[in-house]
Amino acid sequence: MSDLVLTGGSVLTEDGVVESDVLISDGTIVEIGINLAADTIIECDGAWVGPGFVDLHTHLREPGEEWKEDISSGSAAAAAGGYTAIVAMPNTDPAVDAGHLAMFIVDRGRSTGLVDVRPAGAVSMGRHGEQLAHLDELWEAGVRVFTDDGDAVADAGLMRQAMDYLATRGGVIAQHAVDPGLAAAGQIHEGAVSSLLGMSAIPAEAEEIIIARDLRLAELTGARYHVQHLSTAGGVEMIAAAKTRGLEVTAEVTPHHLAFDDSMVATTDPAYKVMPPLRSIEHMDALRAGLRDGTIDAVATDHAPHAAHDKDVPFEHAANGITGLEWAAAVVNTVAPLDPVSFYTRMAVAPAAIAGTPDHGRWVAVGNPAHLAVFDPAHEWVPERTVSRSSNTPYFGMALQGRVVATVYRGAITARDGSPAAVALTS
Amino acid sequence: MNHFLSTEDTTREELTELLDDADSFVEVLDRPIPKVPALRGKTVATMFFEPSTRTKLSFEKAAKALSADIMSFSPSTSSLSKGESLKDTVLTVQAMGTDAMVVRHKATGAPWRVAEWVDQPVLNAGDGAHQHPTQALLDALTIRQRFGTLDGLRIGIVGDIRHSRVARSDVFAFNTLGAEVTMVAPKTLLPTQTDGWPAKASEDLDEVLTELDVVYLLRVQAERGGASVFPSLSEYTTRYGMTVQRFSRLKPDTVVLHPGPMNRGVEIAAEVADDDRSLILEQVANGVAVRMAVLFRLLGGEHDE
């Protein structure tokens, strides 16, 4: 008898989708076939069985703001959402700009043991945009993605240095693309809604200008370049053109930029305050199309926990961000549904390649590490609670279609039906 | 009507009823004892988180004329300097026993947040560059007193519309009441987009000047320096100021309004400001009456006599 069998699902293999059982033993997929048996059975009828999701953009808030989230609570939220690996953003306090800080995060992730926690490193010391961070140390500590996320690397000279420094190794420079001068004190997308509110706004061009510049620098240096939380139609166009030219360029989109347009901020509800801002419907439609046709490689949550008091204030004083790990897959499946191969490509395979996590994002095959997400695309439900330490989400009360039935990490069940394993295993 | 926050979603009937009530309060304010007992026993809190002279005094005079008590808040003497949040501040004041809150705040939408937190009517006395709905009421009342109606009138709003809560409130109120509104300003002071604005836009005051029945001049925010939005104050005055020469080209019954405080010699010549076709002081007087009307509408009823 083996450990665990997933029965009756549609299994995402290298050769396409097959109706099959999947047998797991000692953390490895040992057999794909029919009528397989094991001590533990998860019935997957009607569900997809594919590689565990990989999030390129998670804010875990540890070290420095543990009242919002920590590596343990964030890992639990990730597992509940079908994730088996997450990339932790370096805009903590202190910023992850040196090797020992990256190692701390890896260690904390390991001791939690619910997902692989992969730290992203800062591009610049303290994320101040002036002097390169300890890129070598970070690389040696296992960092493969470098970003000053939360702020852009605004200085073109510094960006070029970072790209030159990392190009040979193949490190990914990920950019929070917004021109700080053009964005100024902007709070929301510049358009019809901001015009009526009279609120300082950020034109789409603030993102597009930085992407245009960075693409030239990527071509100059040969570096791998990744656009974080892409929000503009112009950005989608430029990424598509750069790929056609053969540049090693990738992009991610968040569930909320796929789900909402800027009409949601017309009532100045701080729940919808994010950066980059929710844009107009034309931009949202372009993002959905870009995700569908593969111009946008990956869905990334930008899971950004904040305390209640950071949001219970007027919009202009509220913190940016919403939480999303637990329902990202469901939101994508609801607002921008994809066929199962494309879905797992954007949720797992492509982000794993960008994150540099070779154990993850592999089509289901005998001999592979058992990192799996079982997703039922037809299940209808309404999120009402969270295992994150923060509740700053607009998704409570929203009807969603699609649910994570189970998450399997290193062969162990880490979540069942949207709840972390500790709860699921006792039932 | 539970709150009075914006003119964007008020109906013609609601605005007309408020203006009709305001007309009767204008009459009250003319009496030897300009006071009615309508809101006796009620307490109105004026919560101005941004400095104000005329609007705060006007609301307080309106509340007193309705025999309400007033609790007054100003940020310089408050616990804000001790880091108290907006939410805690308004809940604290409410707990002392208030019946309505008048809120001004520089953050867009702040009065809406307050309306979610408290369980009493909230009146928006100005939020960011967004809305200032009682200003629109007093402007509409002033125009209606002169012309009998706003229906069919051509009203030009001239100046820094992009950063003006007065303009945002006026455009919707004037349009709802039947006027045809044109916004006149250099491109840098017009809204970034005019989708959703029930008004036309022009960069040329002289072209539209002679069609207008009402010229509404907005204050040039000279303290903003101007530099980034127009080249110089004198260039602004040359192109958009209500100079004596431009004033002489207006139709004979056209009137001039201004929300104050004025920059004499910039957006309005002193001679124009002091002319009897300038209704600026009528606007100020009407401010008290319209604020009485809104307070009465939100708090009145059982004390009606």
XYZ file of C-alpha atoms in Angstrom:
732
model
C 0.000 0.000 0.000
C 1.193 3.474 -0.852
C 0.576 6.788 0.870
C -1.893 8.737 -1.191
C -3.982 8.376 -4.315
C -5.846 11.052 -6.217
C -8.709 9.324 -7.982
C -10.928 10.148 -10.912
C -9.458 13.499 -11.907
C -8.416 14.956 -15.237
C -4.649 14.752 -14.964
C -2.418 17.342 -16.629
C 0.459 15.349 -18.129
C 3.098 16.232 -20.709
C 0.946 14.438 -23.258
C -2.190 16.348 -22.432
C -5.141 15.760 -20.172
C -5.922 12.155 -19.243
C -8.607 10.741 -16.968
C -6.548 8.868 -14.442
C -5.603 8.149 -10.857
C -2.305 9.421 -9.485
C -0.415 7.431 -6.886
C 2.031 9.164 -4.580
C 4.587 7.606 -2.289
C 7.503 9.081 -0.337
C 6.916 12.503 -1.815
C 7.108 11.258 -5.392
C 4.584 10.442 -8.088
C 4.979 6.673 -8.530
C 2.152 5.656 -10.836
C -0.437 7.125 -13.153
C -3.171 4.685 -14.071
C -6.618 3.403 -13.232
C -8.008 1.648 -10.172
C -5.019 2.618 -8.014
C -5.348 2.254 -4.248
C -3.699 3.756 -1.169
C -4.269 4.415 2.522
C -5.442 7.920 1.857
C -7.800 8.669 -1.004
C -8.763 12.052 -2.380
C -11.657 11.843 -4.809
C -11.013 14.236 -7.668
C -14.014 13.555 -9.895
C -14.691 16.558 -12.080
C -11.460 18.234 -10.983
C -8.142 18.945 -12.657
C -5.001 17.391 -11.192
C -1.969 19.414 -12.154
C 1.265 20.932 -10.898
C 1.042 22.928 -7.660
C 0.650 26.661 -8.234
C 3.673 28.959 -8.023
C 3.207 32.581 -6.944
C 5.780 35.051 -8.228
C 4.569 37.858 -6.019
C 3.761 37.341 -2.334
C 4.207 39.820 0.491
C 4.832 37.807 3.656
C 5.688 40.879 5.798
C 8.327 38.973 7.787
C 10.680 40.330 8.974
C 9.300 43.613 10.253
C 5.516 43.670 10.021
C 4.483 40.356 11.534
C 1.185 41.748 12.781
C 0.043 41.815 9.143
C 1.355 38.394 8.102
C 4.301 36.148 8.750
C 5.955 33.331 6.877
C 3.881 30.771 8.729
C 0.449 32.384 8.216
C 1.290 33.366 4.646
C 2.411 29.807 3.881
C -0.907 28.485 5.204
C -2.829 30.910 2.988
C -0.720 29.854 0.015
C -1.325 26.167 0.648
C -5.061 26.811 0.976
C -4.952 28.468 -2.438
C -3.236 25.543 -4.175
C 0.304 26.912 -4.048
C 3.365 24.765 -3.461
C 5.957 27.499 -4.010
C 5.872 31.249 -3.473
C 8.334 34.054 -4.103
C 8.515 36.401 -1.116
C 8.920 40.061 -2.011
C 11.938 41.770 -0.437
C 10.225 44.990 0.711
C 10.317 43.886 4.328
C 11.915 45.732 7.236
C 14.821 45.394 6.752
C 14.712 44.937 2.990
C 16.183 41.652 1.750
C 19.349 43.119 0.270
C 21.922 40.683 1.688
C 22.474 36.941 1.860
C 21.761 36.341 5.534
C 18.314 37.904 5.192
C 17.449 35.627 2.276
C 18.663 32.624 4.261
C 16.480 33.621 7.209
C 13.414 33.543 4.968
C 14.349 30.190 3.450
C 14.835 28.731 6.934
C 11.545 30.072 8.242
C 9.798 28.690 5.176
C 11.368 25.268 5.686
C 10.396 25.088 9.332
C 6.816 25.964 8.435
C 6.904 23.294 5.751
C 3.714 24.101 3.837
C 5.216 25.549 0.642
C 8.660 26.309 -0.736
C 9.316 29.914 0.242
C 11.759 31.461 -2.191
C 12.984 34.938 -1.315
C 13.300 37.562 -4.005
C 16.222 39.899 -3.407
C 16.309 43.664 -3.622
C 18.038 45.251 -6.609
C 19.359 48.136 -4.532
C 20.556 48.504 -0.962
C 17.565 49.175 1.245
C 15.510 49.424 -1.958
C 16.645 53.052 -2.044
C 17.448 52.929 -5.756
C 20.986 54.228 -5.338
C 23.507 51.434 -4.925
C 23.359 47.787 -5.966
C 22.339 45.321 -3.250
C 24.611 42.376 -2.369
C 23.589 40.563 -5.534
C 26.268 37.857 -5.264
C 25.380 37.007 -1.684
C 21.730 36.872 -2.601
C 22.446 34.608 -5.564
C 24.471 32.251 -3.377
C 21.587 32.147 -0.891
C 19.354 30.888 -3.680
C 17.750 34.112 -4.878
C 16.830 34.005 -8.569
C 14.440 36.967 -8.832
C 15.582 40.511 -8.034
C 13.227 43.440 -7.545
C 12.780 46.659 -5.594
C 9.038 45.922 -5.622
C 6.958 48.558 -3.927
C 9.071 51.033 -5.833
C 10.447 51.056 -9.346
C 14.125 50.960 -10.125
C 13.642 54.455 -11.483
C 17.215 55.274 -12.407
C 18.085 53.906 -15.851
C 21.771 53.793 -15.025
C 21.229 51.649 -11.941
C 18.894 49.376 -13.878
C 21.517 48.868 -16.534
C 24.136 48.017 -13.894
C 21.868 45.443 -12.273
C 21.038 43.874 -15.625
C 24.697 43.726 -16.661
C 25.652 42.209 -13.327
C 23.028 39.470 -13.436
C 22.762 38.766 -17.170
C 25.493 36.115 -17.334
C 24.087 34.198 -14.382
C 20.565 34.311 -15.731
C 18.990 36.099 -12.767
C 15.613 37.667 -13.444
C 15.202 41.401 -12.916
C 11.583 42.013 -12.016
C 10.317 45.554 -12.265
C 7.540 47.394 -10.437
C 7.058 49.551 -13.500
C 5.951 53.053 -12.644
C 7.661 56.315 -13.440
C 7.729 58.164 -10.113
C 7.653 61.634 -11.657
C 4.618 60.934 -13.792
C 2.853 59.014 -11.025
C 3.672 61.725 -8.446
C 1.117 61.533 -5.635
C -1.362 59.643 -7.818
C -3.841 57.397 -6.067
C -5.904 55.866 -8.860
C -5.893 55.421 -12.628
C -6.033 58.653 -14.620
C -9.281 58.526 -16.532
C -12.960 59.315 -16.342
C -13.261 58.178 -12.722
C -10.302 60.196 -11.430
C -11.491 63.210 -13.372
C -14.836 63.230 -11.564
C -13.300 62.496 -8.175
C -10.698 65.214 -8.602
C -8.151 62.808 -7.138
C -4.474 62.767 -8.084
C -4.074 60.050 -10.678
C -1.512 57.897 -12.460
C -1.703 57.706 -16.242
C -1.133 54.368 -17.951
C 1.931 55.953 -19.521
C 3.700 55.943 -16.136
C 3.929 52.155 -16.470
C 4.421 52.048 -20.223
C 7.362 54.466 -20.213
C 9.329 52.347 -17.741
C 8.574 49.132 -19.629
C 9.674 50.740 -22.909
C 12.918 51.906 -21.334
C 13.628 48.615 -19.620
C 13.035 46.620 -22.787
C 15.763 48.650 -24.483
C 18.069 47.982 -21.561
C 17.237 44.272 -21.617
C 18.153 44.207 -25.290
C 21.369 46.096 -24.559
C 22.451 43.819 -21.715
C 20.892 40.478 -22.617
C 19.333 40.252 -19.165
C 16.143 38.379 -18.306
C 13.464 40.953 -17.601
C 10.102 40.434 -15.953
C 7.272 42.951 -15.597
C 5.423 42.683 -12.297
C 1.688 43.296 -11.953
C 1.228 44.468 -15.536
C -1.769 46.794 -15.710
C -1.841 48.503 -19.096
C -2.828 47.685 -22.659
C 0.305 49.438 -23.909
C 2.413 47.213 -21.680
C 0.789 44.090 -23.115
C 1.555 45.312 -26.636
C 5.200 46.039 -25.847
C 5.725 42.660 -24.169
C 4.232 40.904 -27.189
C 6.506 42.841 -29.546
C 9.585 42.149 -27.406
C 8.836 38.430 -27.392
C 8.511 38.500 -31.154
C 11.959 40.069 -31.294
C 13.280 37.186 -29.219
C 14.013 38.982 -25.947
C 13.924 36.971 -22.711
C 11.008 38.942 -21.388
C 8.105 37.808 -19.235
C 5.128 39.391 -17.492
C 2.668 38.657 -14.732
C -0.847 39.917 -14.051
C -2.737 39.928 -10.761
C -6.183 38.440 -10.260
C -7.514 41.857 -9.238
C -6.361 43.592 -12.403
C -8.184 40.850 -14.313
C -11.295 41.090 -12.161
C -11.893 44.792 -11.570
C -11.752 48.089 -13.423
C -11.514 51.569 -11.973
C -15.275 51.934 -11.629
C -14.721 50.085 -8.333
C -12.936 53.106 -6.837
C -15.667 55.595 -7.770
C -17.020 55.299 -4.216
C -13.474 55.743 -2.794
C -13.679 52.373 -1.044
C -10.127 51.721 0.241
C -10.595 47.951 -0.253
C -9.868 48.556 -3.942
C -6.771 50.669 -3.427
C -3.860 48.876 -5.078
C -0.663 49.822 -6.868
C -0.584 49.871 -9.827
C -4.147 51.141 -9.693
C -7.163 49.361 -11.128
C -7.384 50.702 -14.655
C -10.178 51.329 -17.113
C -12.122 48.527 -18.729
C -10.108 48.763 -21.971
C -6.939 47.969 -20.056
C -8.650 45.173 -18.132
C -9.850 43.601 -21.359
C -6.344 43.804 -22.846
C -4.940 42.033 -19.776
C -7.508 39.245 -20.081
C -6.653 38.844 -23.769
C -2.928 38.889 -23.004
C -3.352 36.164 -20.402
C -5.377 34.078 -22.833
C -2.909 34.331 -25.728
C 0.156 33.855 -23.539
C 1.670 37.318 -23.921
C 1.260 37.436 -20.163
C 3.095 34.380 -18.857
C 1.852 34.114 -15.319
C -0.803 35.016 -12.803
C 0.800 36.462 -9.654
C -1.213 37.384 -6.598
C 0.541 40.479 -5.215
C -0.917 39.165 -1.947
C -0.466 42.285 0.203
C -1.739 41.925 3.776
C -2.497 45.023 5.827
C -3.953 45.583 9.275
C -7.585 46.680 9.498
C -6.602 50.144 10.664
C -4.452 50.619 7.545
C -7.607 50.443 5.430
C -10.256 51.935 7.739
C -9.320 55.477 6.728
C -10.020 57.787 3.789
C -8.805 56.377 0.457
C -5.856 58.738 0.114
C -4.525 57.664 3.512
C -5.110 53.934 3.025
C -2.397 51.360 2.383
C -2.091 49.834 -1.086
C -2.909 46.201 -1.572
C -5.315 43.320 -1.160
C -4.855 39.722 -0.087
C -5.408 37.024 -2.653
C -3.490 33.759 -2.225
C -6.501 31.722 -1.153
C -8.804 32.574 -4.054
C -6.464 33.666 -6.861
C -7.117 30.519 -8.888
C -10.862 30.850 -8.387
C -10.871 34.516 -9.372
C -8.936 33.798 -12.567
C -11.244 30.896 -13.393
C -14.265 33.136 -12.784
C -13.302 36.271 -14.696
C -10.829 34.973 -17.296
C -11.454 31.232 -17.636
C -8.827 29.176 -19.450
C -8.583 25.633 -20.747
C -6.825 23.365 -18.219
C -3.457 23.360 -20.003
C -3.332 27.153 -20.282
C -4.604 27.494 -16.718
C -1.824 25.354 -15.233
C 0.709 26.951 -17.579
C -0.086 30.432 -16.211
C -0.546 29.314 -12.599
C 2.358 26.860 -12.276
C 4.578 25.992 -15.232
C 5.538 29.456 -16.454
C 5.905 31.081 -13.012
C 8.089 28.157 -11.862
C 10.398 28.765 -14.813
C 10.636 32.469 -13.972
C 11.089 31.812 -10.249
C 13.831 29.256 -10.884
C 12.136 26.468 -8.918
C 12.818 23.329 -11.013
C 10.970 20.976 -8.652
C 7.747 22.878 -9.252
C 5.663 23.592 -12.301
C 6.258 20.156 -13.843
C 3.506 18.370 -15.724
C 2.327 15.328 -13.817
C 4.701 12.422 -14.529
C 6.032 9.370 -12.751
C 9.221 10.201 -10.889
C 8.422 13.891 -10.381
C 8.233 15.405 -6.900
C 4.596 15.347 -5.784
C 3.775 19.093 -5.773
C 0.186 19.153 -6.977
C -2.893 21.349 -7.022
C -6.301 19.725 -7.499
C -8.734 22.305 -8.837
C -12.451 21.842 -9.461
C -13.339 24.439 -12.131
C -17.105 24.060 -11.657
C -17.419 24.399 -7.882
C -19.324 27.559 -6.907
C -18.635 29.202 -3.592
C -18.335 32.519 -1.777
C -15.206 33.347 0.247
C -16.112 34.374 3.774
C -13.009 33.804 5.855
C -9.256 33.696 5.545
C -6.289 31.963 7.135
C -4.141 34.978 6.376
C -3.472 37.217 9.350
C -5.131 40.082 7.457
C -8.571 40.468 5.888
C -8.027 43.330 3.446
C -9.772 41.698 0.535
C -12.667 42.702 -1.695
C -13.470 39.056 -2.446
C -15.463 38.261 0.696
C -19.039 37.871 -0.430
C -18.166 37.597 -4.114
C -19.528 34.568 -5.986
C -16.594 32.609 -7.407
C -16.403 29.588 -9.622
C -13.619 27.078 -9.097
C -12.063 25.819 -5.930
C -8.873 24.150 -4.772
C -9.936 20.663 -3.693
C -6.523 19.692 -2.393
C -2.929 20.847 -2.312
C -0.162 18.273 -2.195
C 3.339 19.410 -1.228
C 6.216 16.904 -1.073
C 3.616 14.173 -1.194
C 1.705 15.447 1.862
C -1.730 17.048 1.883
C -1.272 20.683 2.930
C -4.830 21.839 2.283
C -8.300 20.446 1.626
C -11.249 22.422 0.255
C -9.665 25.773 0.947
C -8.564 25.001 4.516
C -5.035 24.269 5.686
C -4.136 20.646 6.311
C -4.207 20.739 10.115
C -7.959 21.337 9.879
C -8.517 18.947 6.994
C -6.602 16.032 8.503
C -8.647 15.933 11.691
C -11.866 15.532 9.735
C -32.124 61.678 1.980
C -29.951 60.274 4.801
C -26.837 62.329 4.109
C -25.932 65.255 1.877
C -22.643 64.359 0.234
C -22.696 65.136 -3.466
C -24.669 66.810 -6.236
C -23.791 63.988 -8.638
C -26.673 61.798 -7.563
C -29.263 64.347 -6.399
C -32.441 64.644 -8.447
C -34.036 67.764 -9.789
C -36.894 67.301 -7.315
C -34.535 67.065 -4.334
C -32.589 70.141 -5.404
C -35.757 72.105 -6.096
C -37.265 71.235 -2.711
C -34.069 72.310 -0.957
C -34.020 75.594 -2.890
C -37.706 76.191 -2.069
C -36.997 75.611 1.615
C -33.979 77.890 1.357
C -36.201 80.640 -0.075
C -38.355 80.505 3.036
C -35.264 80.580 5.259
C -34.058 83.672 3.399
C -37.263 85.262 4.613
C -36.643 84.015 8.166
C -33.160 85.517 8.120
C -34.708 88.887 7.205
C -36.868 88.993 10.330
C -35.975 91.175 13.325
C -35.332 87.959 15.263
C -33.808 85.739 12.566
C -34.343 82.446 14.318
C -36.805 79.548 14.321
C -37.022 76.749 16.897
C -37.032 73.936 14.306
C -33.962 72.099 15.616
C -34.178 72.991 19.308
C -32.467 70.290 21.338
C -30.443 69.006 18.389
C -26.678 69.218 18.293
C -24.729 69.775 15.092
C -21.002 69.056 15.057
C -18.859 71.040 12.619
C -15.821 68.875 11.920
C -13.424 70.872 9.767
C -10.231 68.898 9.272
C -9.068 71.512 6.797
C -8.977 75.247 7.505
C -12.099 77.190 6.600
C -13.576 80.512 7.520
C -16.696 81.178 5.541
C -18.124 77.675 5.225
C -17.659 76.861 8.899
C -19.142 80.177 10.057
C -21.983 79.773 7.582
C -22.911 76.289 8.818
C -22.730 77.466 12.431
C -24.913 80.469 11.739
C -27.392 78.187 9.937
C -27.522 75.746 12.859
C -28.015 78.608 15.335
C -30.781 80.137 13.243
C -32.574 76.780 13.553
C -31.951 76.840 17.346
C -29.590 73.842 17.250
C -26.584 73.588 19.538
C -23.128 73.473 17.986
C -20.042 71.488 18.767
C -17.090 72.818 16.887
C -13.941 70.973 15.991
C -10.780 72.330 14.494
C -7.675 70.297 13.815
C -5.115 72.605 15.402
C -6.551 72.140 18.894
C -7.522 68.494 18.591
C -6.217 65.025 19.368
C -5.262 64.718 15.702
C -1.901 66.079 16.801
C -1.759 63.103 19.175
C -2.239 60.736 16.257
C -5.918 59.943 16.711
C -7.480 58.493 13.579
C -10.358 60.104 11.720
C -12.577 57.181 12.678
C -11.849 57.494 16.399
C -12.268 61.256 16.277
C -15.756 61.160 14.767
C -16.886 58.234 16.932
C -15.685 60.114 20.013
C -17.596 63.229 19.057
C -20.698 61.193 18.246
C -20.494 59.504 21.643
C -20.812 62.932 23.290
C -24.238 63.201 21.734
C -24.475 64.821 18.336
C -27.315 64.582 15.835
C -25.522 65.497 12.608
C -21.973 66.026 11.434
C -20.703 68.592 8.995
C -17.393 67.309 7.612
C -14.668 68.987 5.622
C -11.544 67.005 4.826
C -8.783 67.275 2.278
C -8.985 63.542 1.493
C -11.390 62.697 -1.306
C -14.310 60.624 -0.056
C -13.629 61.216 3.653
C -17.271 62.242 4.349
C -18.409 58.945 2.803
C -16.149 57.025 5.186
C -17.528 59.071 8.092
C -21.068 58.278 6.936
C -20.208 54.561 7.144
C -18.810 54.886 10.644
C -21.428 57.050 12.378
C -25.173 56.492 12.641
C -26.333 60.038 11.983
C -26.598 62.338 8.969
C -23.342 63.586 7.453
C -23.096 66.804 5.452
C -20.166 67.189 3.116
C -18.641 70.631 3.544
C -15.918 69.901 0.996
C -13.743 66.841 0.308
C -10.509 67.218 -1.597
C -11.154 68.531 -5.097
C -14.262 66.374 -5.293
C -17.530 67.809 -3.955
C -18.848 70.780 -2.009
C -22.582 70.353 -2.491
C -23.899 73.167 -0.278
C -21.790 75.589 -2.322
C -23.638 74.393 -5.428
C -26.964 74.932 -3.675
C -26.130 78.482 -2.683
C -24.894 79.215 -6.190
C -28.064 77.775 -7.715
C -30.232 79.735 -5.271
C -28.430 82.964 -6.126
C -28.934 82.390 -9.845
C -32.569 81.356 -9.381
C -33.324 84.482 -7.346
C -32.048 86.592 -10.246
C -33.514 84.685 -13.217
C -36.449 82.782 -11.644
C -35.116 79.491 -12.983
C -31.932 77.836 -14.204
C -33.782 76.208 -17.087
C -32.186 77.150 -20.381
C -29.572 79.440 -18.861
C -26.060 79.366 -20.272
C -23.539 79.248 -17.475
C -19.789 79.466 -17.975
C -17.507 78.194 -15.213
C -14.104 79.752 -15.682
C -10.807 78.763 -14.099
C -9.173 75.897 -12.259
C -11.886 73.299 -12.806
C -9.463 70.386 -12.521
C -8.688 71.099 -8.880
C -12.064 72.566 -7.879
C -14.693 70.859 -5.749
C -16.899 73.886 -6.347
C -16.824 73.244 -10.095
C -17.541 69.527 -9.676
C -20.569 70.310 -7.520
C -21.826 73.193 -9.646
C -21.610 71.398 -12.980
C -23.901 68.613 -11.811
C -26.324 70.818 -9.892
C -26.655 73.410 -12.679
C -27.114 70.710 -15.305
C -29.708 68.861 -13.234
C -31.607 72.116 -12.820
C -31.723 72.618 -16.604
C -28.813 74.938 -17.362
C -26.298 74.445 -20.151
C -22.816 74.546 -18.651
C -19.537 75.359 -20.380
C -16.209 74.889 -18.593
C -13.617 77.438 -19.678
C -9.933 77.127 -18.835
C -6.527 76.426 -20.294
C -6.096 72.737 -20.997
C -3.959 72.299 -17.886
C -6.873 73.396 -15.684
C -9.659 71.553 -17.489
C -10.512 68.046 -16.277
C -8.069 65.451 -17.633
C -11.088 63.787 -19.245
C -14.556 65.200 -19.697
C -16.305 61.828 -20.114
C -19.151 61.795 -17.641
C -19.173 65.560 -17.158
C -22.542 67.028 -18.223
C -20.865 70.113 -19.649
C -19.019 71.416 -22.674
C -15.407 72.516 -22.499
C -13.621 75.464 -24.103
C -10.158 76.982 -23.892
C -11.315 80.344 -25.258
C -13.264 82.635 -22.925
C -13.682 85.398 -25.503
C -15.336 82.997 -27.911
C -18.091 81.987 -25.479
C -18.292 85.198 -23.437
C -21.201 86.910 -25.184
C -23.470 83.843 -25.054
C -23.350 83.521 -21.295
C -26.087 84.457 -18.817
C -23.905 83.649 -15.828
C -20.127 83.829 -15.572
C -18.862 81.823 -12.624
C -15.260 82.687 -11.854
C -13.210 80.228 -9.868
C -10.474 81.313 -7.558
C -6.986 81.095 -9.018
C -5.016 79.172 -6.478
C -2.124 81.574 -6.565
C -0.581 79.739 -3.635
C -0.135 76.778 -5.970
C 2.367 79.029 -7.731
C 0.703 78.576 -11.060
C 4.019 77.868 -12.692
C 3.304 74.298 -13.660
C -0.258 74.841 -14.871
C -0.002 78.214 -16.608
C 2.937 80.450 -17.395
C 2.119 83.447 -15.207
C -0.685 85.149 -13.330
C -0.671 88.025 -15.790
C -1.032 85.653 -18.724
C -3.954 83.994 -16.947
C -5.595 87.360 -16.351
C -5.083 88.343 -19.971
C -6.767 85.205 -21.303
C -9.251 84.247 -18.575
C -9.642 87.172 -16.167
C -12.924 89.073 -15.901
C -11.417 92.414 -16.798
C -13.428 95.613 -17.107
C -13.163 95.303 -20.861
C -14.532 91.758 -20.919
C -17.254 92.721 -18.461
C -18.417 95.421 -20.870
C -18.888 92.817 -23.608
C -21.295 90.688 -21.534
C -25.019 90.731 -22.253
C -26.638 93.496 -20.161
C -28.349 91.143 -17.703
C -25.479 88.694 -17.352
C -24.274 88.278 -13.767
C -20.932 87.299 -12.235
C -20.458 84.852 -9.369
C -17.388 83.835 -7.411
C -17.124 81.366 -4.501
C -14.508 83.451 -2.669
C -12.051 84.256 -1.449
C -11.303 86.486 -4.459
C -7.974 87.489 -5.930
C -8.879 90.985 -7.062
C -6.930 91.866 -10.153
C -6.289 88.234 -11.090
C -9.467 86.352 -11.984
C -11.713 89.356 -11.341
C -11.127 93.091 -11.665
C -11.973 95.117 -8.581
C -14.493 97.182 -10.556
C -16.333 94.009 -11.560
C -16.296 92.609 -8.047
C -17.954 95.764 -6.762
C -20.497 96.115 -9.575
C -24.136 95.352 -8.736
C -24.199 92.620 -11.381
C -21.659 90.828 -9.254
C -23.655 88.622 -6.847
C -20.790 87.576 -4.614
C -22.209 88.890 -1.352
C -25.660 87.510 -2.192
C -23.968 84.137 -2.538
C -22.522 84.461 0.954
C -25.886 85.455 2.428
C -27.642 82.602 0.635
C -25.096 80.168 2.018
C -26.710 80.413 5.436
C -30.200 79.804 4.032
C -29.290 76.733 1.967
C -27.395 75.186 4.869
C -30.476 75.753 7.038
C -32.489 73.971 4.354
C -30.175 70.946 4.304
C -29.960 70.701 8.106
C -33.732 71.031 8.329
C -34.248 68.352 5.678
C -31.898 65.896 7.408
C -32.806 66.636 11.041
C -36.189 68.325 10.968
C -39.610 66.813 11.101
C -40.726 66.225 14.660
C -39.768 69.761 15.690
C -41.508 71.277 12.692
C -43.796 74.116 13.818
